[in-house]
Amino acid sequence: MPAELLNPHQLPISPRRAGAGTDGLDEVTLERHDRLSRIRRGELGTIHSWELVTAVDGPGTRLTIFFSGCPLRCLYCHNPDTIEAKDGQDVPLDHLVQKIRRYESVFRATRGGITLSGGEVLQQPKLAARLLKAAKHMVVHTAIDTSGFLGANVTDQMMGDIDLVLLDVKAGDEETYHRVTGQRLQPTIDFGDRLSAHGVEIWGRFVLVPGLTDAWDNVENVADIMARWSSLSRVEVLPFHQMGRDKWEALGRRYELEDTQPPSAELLERVRGQFRARGLTVY
């Protein structure tokens, strides 16, 4: 059922439902110069989809908006259709603000809010900043879901409008991180340090992929990184799955992990235990 037709009292409880695409968001077509000017001002964004979910992207019922475009090339990405900005739709800021306003009563009833995700939300920082500020003016809880690689794009003013960051630490050393993402780890650590210094709540996330991120030392390093952040309130160890495989095939892209199996219960518990050993709350 499209989210537009959901009864607020009959919202999905826990599993992520299929994305709603950009149904209910008006796409616009502009001349190139006008389009780029509006993007630079944060008045227009390239959006992949949105969805209304519970207990997935933060507390309560969340309106999650997926931005198009990402600088990482994660081998296990389950949303490869969000990687290229050109694959998204141009949606004006005010249309996104209207979408948030529509669900204000749902957010209040469930102590939920908005989550800006992707792709990589911080690849469009001006739009993200303006959306976050608009939500805070409505007294709506705000969260971003990010790798932290572009954390330098977050100004101190923007950070003041963020209540929660779902920070995905994809590996614990530069070599493994580059193998997983094609990029560098240090920017994620730097961003986490800034969030902690500002007292912004962090939910740490780590995707457990057998044969890729499961090495004992790699997990130890990730646990050490997260343990240094005083504002970290929980760690989510997310087991690898194959639900994004069909998307890679549909896009005509090579999926390197097609033979990789989800982690066993024993491996999952071992890794969660490594985080618990640091005194961290683990899910």
CSV table of C-alpha atoms in Angstrom, one decimal:
chain,number,residue,atom,x,y,z
A,1,MET,CA,0.0,0.0,0.0
A,2,PRO,CA,1.4,3.4,-0.9
A,3,ALA,CA,2.4,5.4,2.2
A,4,GLU,CA,0.0,8.1,1.2
A,5,LEU,CA,-2.9,5.7,1.9
A,6,LEU,CA,-1.7,4.5,5.2
A,7,ASN,CA,-3.9,5.1,8.2
A,8,PRO,CA,-1.6,6.6,10.9
A,9,HIS,CA,-3.0,4.1,13.4
A,10,GLN,CA,-2.1,1.2,11.1
A,11,LEU,CA,1.5,1.9,10.4
A,12,PRO,CA,4.0,-0.9,9.8
A,13,ILE,CA,5.6,-2.1,13.0
A,14,SER,CA,9.1,-3.2,12.3
A,15,PRO,CA,10.1,-4.6,8.9
A,16,ARG,CA,11.2,-2.2,6.2
A,17,ARG,CA,8.6,-2.1,3.5
A,18,ALA,CA,9.2,-1.4,-0.1
A,19,GLY,CA,10.2,2.1,-0.9
A,20,ALA,CA,7.5,4.4,-1.9
A,21,GLY,CA,9.6,5.9,-4.7
A,22,THR,CA,8.8,9.6,-5.1
A,23,ASP,CA,5.0,9.1,-5.1
A,24,GLY,CA,3.5,12.2,-3.6
A,25,LEU,CA,6.5,14.3,-4.3
A,26,ASP,CA,6.3,16.6,-7.3
A,27,GLU,CA,9.3,16.4,-9.7
A,28,VAL,CA,10.2,19.6,-11.5
A,29,THR,CA,12.0,20.3,-14.8
A,30,LEU,CA,14.2,23.4,-14.9
A,31,GLU,CA,16.7,24.9,-17.2
A,32,ARG,CA,20.3,23.8,-16.4
A,33,HIS,CA,21.4,27.2,-15.0
A,34,ASP,CA,18.3,27.6,-12.8
A,35,ARG,CA,18.5,24.0,-11.6
A,36,LEU,CA,22.2,24.3,-10.5
A,37,SER,CA,21.5,27.6,-8.8
A,38,ARG,CA,18.6,26.2,-6.8
A,39,ILE,CA,20.7,23.1,-5.9
A,40,ARG,CA,23.5,25.3,-4.6
A,41,ARG,CA,21.1,27.3,-2.5
A,42,GLY,CA,19.5,24.1,-1.1
A,43,GLU,CA,16.2,24.8,-2.7
A,44,LEU,CA,16.2,21.7,-4.8
A,45,GLY,CA,17.4,18.2,-4.3
A,46,THR,CA,18.0,15.0,-6.2
A,47,ILE,CA,15.8,12.4,-4.4
A,48,HIS,CA,15.6,8.7,-4.9
A,49,SER,CA,12.6,7.8,-2.8
A,50,TRP,CA,10.9,8.1,0.6
A,51,GLU,CA,9.1,5.7,2.9
A,52,LEU,CA,7.3,5.7,6.3
A,53,VAL,CA,8.7,3.0,8.6
A,54,THR,CA,8.8,2.1,12.3
A,55,ALA,CA,11.9,1.0,14.4
A,56,VAL,CA,14.3,0.9,11.4
A,57,ASP,CA,15.9,4.3,10.9
A,58,GLY,CA,15.7,5.7,14.4
A,59,PRO,CA,13.2,5.9,17.2
A,60,GLY,CA,9.4,5.9,16.6
A,61,THR,CA,7.8,6.1,13.2
A,62,ARG,CA,10.2,7.7,10.7
A,63,LEU,CA,9.7,9.5,7.4
A,64,THR,CA,12.9,8.4,5.7
A,65,ILE,CA,14.0,10.4,2.6
A,66,PHE,CA,16.6,8.8,0.4
A,67,PHE,CA,19.0,11.2,-1.4
A,68,SER,CA,20.5,10.2,-4.7
A,69,GLY,CA,24.3,10.1,-5.1
A,70,CYS,CA,27.1,8.6,-3.0
A,71,PRO,CA,30.9,8.8,-3.1
A,72,LEU,CA,31.4,5.3,-1.8
A,73,ARG,CA,31.2,2.1,-3.8
A,74,CYS,CA,30.4,-0.5,-1.1
A,75,LEU,CA,30.6,-4.1,-2.3
A,76,TYR,CA,27.6,-5.0,-0.3
A,77,CYS,CA,25.4,-2.0,-1.1
A,78,HIS,CA,21.8,-3.1,-1.1
A,79,ASN,CA,20.6,0.2,-2.7
A,80,PRO,CA,22.9,0.5,-5.7
A,81,ASP,CA,20.2,2.4,-7.5
A,82,THR,CA,20.9,5.4,-5.2
A,83,ILE,CA,24.7,5.6,-6.1
A,84,GLU,CA,24.4,7.9,-9.1
A,85,ALA,CA,22.8,11.3,-8.5
A,86,LYS,CA,21.6,11.3,-12.1
A,87,ASP,CA,19.3,8.4,-11.3
A,88,GLY,CA,17.2,10.5,-8.9
A,89,GLN,CA,14.4,13.0,-9.4
A,90,ASP,CA,14.6,16.7,-8.8
A,91,VAL,CA,12.3,17.6,-5.9
A,92,PRO,CA,11.9,21.1,-4.5
A,93,LEU,CA,12.7,21.8,-0.8
A,94,ASP,CA,9.2,23.1,-0.1
A,95,HIS,CA,7.6,19.8,-1.3
A,96,LEU,CA,9.8,17.8,1.1
A,97,VAL,CA,8.9,20.2,3.9
A,98,GLN,CA,5.2,19.7,3.1
A,99,LYS,CA,5.7,15.9,3.3
A,100,ILE,CA,7.2,16.3,6.8
A,101,ARG,CA,4.4,18.6,8.0
A,102,ARG,CA,1.8,16.0,6.8
A,103,TYR,CA,3.1,13.5,9.4
A,104,GLU,CA,3.6,15.8,12.3
A,105,SER,CA,0.8,14.2,14.3
A,106,VAL,CA,2.3,10.7,13.6
A,107,PHE,CA,5.7,11.8,14.8
A,108,ARG,CA,4.3,13.2,18.0
A,109,ALA,CA,2.2,10.1,18.8
A,110,THR,CA,5.1,7.7,18.2
A,111,ARG,CA,8.0,9.9,19.3
A,112,GLY,CA,9.4,9.6,15.8
A,113,GLY,CA,10.6,12.0,13.2
A,114,ILE,CA,12.6,12.3,9.9
A,115,THR,CA,15.7,10.5,8.8
A,116,LEU,CA,17.7,11.7,5.9
A,117,SER,CA,19.4,8.8,4.2
A,118,GLY,CA,20.7,7.8,0.8
A,119,GLY,CA,22.8,7.2,-1.2
A,120,GLU,CA,24.7,9.7,0.9
A,121,VAL,CA,22.7,12.6,2.4
A,122,LEU,CA,25.9,14.7,3.0
A,123,GLN,CA,26.5,14.9,-0.7
A,124,GLN,CA,23.7,17.4,-0.8
A,125,PRO,CA,24.5,19.3,2.4
A,126,LYS,CA,22.7,22.6,1.6
A,127,LEU,CA,19.4,20.8,1.1
A,128,ALA,CA,19.9,18.6,4.1
A,129,ALA,CA,20.7,21.6,6.3
A,130,ARG,CA,17.5,23.4,5.2
A,131,LEU,CA,15.3,20.3,5.7
A,132,LEU,CA,16.8,19.7,9.2
A,133,LYS,CA,16.2,23.3,10.2
A,134,ALA,CA,12.6,23.2,8.9
A,135,ALA,CA,12.0,20.0,10.9
A,136,LYS,CA,13.4,21.5,14.1
A,137,HIS,CA,11.1,24.5,13.7
A,138,MET,CA,8.2,22.0,13.7
A,139,VAL,CA,9.7,20.4,16.8
A,140,VAL,CA,10.3,17.1,14.9
A,141,HIS,CA,13.1,14.8,15.9
A,142,THR,CA,15.8,14.7,13.2
A,143,ALA,CA,18.3,12.0,12.2
A,144,ILE,CA,20.8,11.4,9.4
A,145,ASP,CA,22.0,8.0,8.2
A,146,THR,CA,25.5,8.4,6.8
A,147,SER,CA,28.9,6.8,6.3
A,148,GLY,CA,30.5,10.0,7.7
A,149,PHE,CA,32.9,10.2,4.7
A,150,LEU,CA,31.5,13.6,3.9
A,151,GLY,CA,31.2,14.7,7.5
A,152,ALA,CA,33.3,17.8,6.8
A,153,ASN,CA,30.3,19.1,4.9
A,154,VAL,CA,28.4,19.4,8.2
A,155,THR,CA,28.7,22.9,9.7
A,156,ASP,CA,28.4,23.5,13.4
A,157,GLN,CA,25.1,25.3,12.7
A,158,MET,CA,23.8,22.2,10.8
A,159,MET,CA,25.0,19.9,13.6
A,160,GLY,CA,22.9,21.9,16.0
A,161,ASP,CA,19.8,20.8,14.1
A,162,ILE,CA,20.7,17.0,14.2
A,163,ASP,CA,19.3,15.0,17.1
A,164,LEU,CA,20.8,11.6,16.0
A,165,VAL,CA,23.3,10.3,13.6
A,166,LEU,CA,23.2,6.7,12.4
A,167,LEU,CA,26.9,6.4,11.7
A,168,ASP,CA,28.0,3.4,9.6
A,169,VAL,CA,31.6,2.4,10.3
A,170,LYS,CA,32.2,0.0,7.5
A,171,ALA,CA,35.6,-1.3,8.5
A,172,GLY,CA,38.3,-0.7,11.2
A,173,ASP,CA,41.5,-0.1,9.2
A,174,GLU,CA,42.3,1.8,6.0
A,175,GLU,CA,43.1,-1.3,3.9
A,176,THR,CA,39.9,-3.1,4.7
A,177,TYR,CA,37.8,0.1,4.4
A,178,HIS,CA,39.2,0.8,1.0
A,179,ARG,CA,38.5,-2.7,-0.1
A,180,VAL,CA,34.9,-2.4,1.0
A,181,THR,CA,34.2,1.1,-0.2
A,182,GLY,CA,36.9,2.4,-2.4
A,183,GLN,CA,37.4,5.3,0.0
A,184,ARG,CA,39.2,6.3,3.2
A,185,LEU,CA,38.2,5.5,6.8
A,186,GLN,CA,39.7,8.5,8.6
A,187,PRO,CA,36.9,11.0,7.6
A,188,THR,CA,34.4,8.8,9.4
A,189,ILE,CA,36.5,8.7,12.5
A,190,ASP,CA,36.9,12.5,12.4
A,191,PHE,CA,33.2,13.0,12.0
A,192,GLY,CA,32.4,10.7,14.9
A,193,ASP,CA,34.8,12.6,17.0
A,194,ARG,CA,33.1,15.9,16.1
A,195,LEU,CA,29.7,14.5,16.9
A,196,SER,CA,30.9,13.2,20.2
A,197,ALA,CA,32.5,16.6,21.1
A,198,HIS,CA,29.2,18.3,20.3
A,199,GLY,CA,27.2,15.8,22.3
A,200,VAL,CA,25.1,14.6,19.3
A,201,GLU,CA,23.7,11.1,19.9
A,202,ILE,CA,25.3,8.4,17.7
A,203,TRP,CA,23.9,4.9,16.8
A,204,GLY,CA,26.9,3.1,15.5
A,205,ARG,CA,26.3,0.6,12.7
A,206,PHE,CA,28.5,-2.1,11.4
A,207,VAL,CA,27.6,-4.5,8.5
A,208,LEU,CA,29.0,-8.0,9.1
A,209,VAL,CA,30.0,-9.7,5.8
A,210,PRO,CA,31.6,-13.1,6.0
A,211,GLY,CA,35.0,-13.1,4.3
A,212,LEU,CA,35.0,-9.3,4.0
A,213,THR,CA,34.5,-7.5,7.4
A,214,ASP,CA,34.3,-10.4,9.8
A,215,ALA,CA,38.1,-10.7,10.7
A,216,TRP,CA,38.7,-10.6,14.4
A,217,ASP,CA,41.1,-7.7,14.2
A,218,ASN,CA,38.9,-5.7,11.9
A,219,VAL,CA,36.0,-6.0,14.3
A,220,GLU,CA,38.2,-5.1,17.3
A,221,ASN,CA,39.3,-2.0,15.5
A,222,VAL,CA,35.7,-0.9,14.7
A,223,ALA,CA,34.8,-1.5,18.4
A,224,ASP,CA,37.7,0.6,19.5
A,225,ILE,CA,36.7,3.4,17.2
A,226,MET,CA,33.1,3.4,18.4
A,227,ALA,CA,34.1,3.1,22.1
A,228,ARG,CA,35.9,6.4,21.9
A,229,TRP,CA,32.6,8.3,21.2
A,230,SER,CA,31.0,9.3,24.5
A,231,SER,CA,27.7,10.2,22.8
A,232,LEU,CA,27.4,6.7,21.3
A,233,SER,CA,24.2,5.1,22.8
A,234,ARG,CA,24.1,1.8,20.9
A,235,VAL,CA,25.7,-0.3,18.3
A,236,GLU,CA,23.8,-2.2,15.6
A,237,VAL,CA,25.5,-5.2,14.1
A,238,LEU,CA,23.7,-5.7,10.8
A,239,PRO,CA,24.1,-9.1,9.2
A,240,PHE,CA,24.8,-9.1,5.5
A,241,HIS,CA,22.0,-10.2,3.2
A,242,GLN,CA,21.4,-10.8,-0.5
A,243,MET,CA,18.3,-8.6,-0.9
A,244,GLY,CA,20.1,-6.1,-3.1
A,245,ARG,CA,21.5,-8.6,-5.6
A,246,ASP,CA,18.6,-8.3,-8.1
A,247,LYS,CA,19.2,-4.5,-8.2
A,248,TRP,CA,22.8,-4.9,-9.2
A,249,GLU,CA,21.8,-7.3,-12.0
A,250,ALA,CA,19.0,-4.9,-13.2
A,251,LEU,CA,21.5,-2.1,-13.4
A,252,GLY,CA,23.9,-4.3,-15.4
A,253,ARG,CA,26.6,-4.0,-12.7
A,254,ARG,CA,28.9,-6.8,-11.5
A,255,TYR,CA,28.0,-7.9,-8.0
A,256,GLU,CA,31.2,-9.3,-6.4
A,257,LEU,CA,29.4,-10.9,-3.4
A,258,GLU,CA,26.9,-13.1,-5.2
A,259,ASP,CA,28.4,-16.2,-3.6
A,260,THR,CA,28.7,-14.8,-0.1
A,261,GLN,CA,26.3,-16.2,2.5
A,262,PRO,CA,24.7,-14.4,5.5
A,263,PRO,CA,26.7,-14.7,8.7
A,264,SER,CA,25.9,-17.7,10.9
A,265,ALA,CA,24.3,-17.2,14.3
A,266,GLU,CA,27.6,-18.2,15.9
A,267,LEU,CA,29.6,-15.6,14.0
A,268,LEU,CA,27.0,-12.9,14.6
A,269,GLU,CA,27.1,-13.6,18.4
A,270,ARG,CA,30.9,-13.6,18.4
A,271,VAL,CA,31.1,-10.1,16.7
A,272,ARG,CA,28.4,-8.7,19.0
A,273,GLY,CA,30.4,-10.0,21.9
A,274,GLN,CA,33.4,-8.1,20.8
A,275,PHE,CA,31.4,-4.9,21.0
A,276,ARG,CA,29.9,-5.8,24.3
A,277,ALA,CA,33.4,-6.3,25.7
A,278,ARG,CA,33.9,-2.6,25.3
A,279,GLY,CA,30.8,-2.0,27.5
A,280,LEU,CA,28.7,-1.0,24.5
A,281,THR,CA,25.0,-1.6,24.2
A,282,VAL,CA,24.6,-3.9,21.2
A,283,TYR,CA,21.7,-4.9,19.0
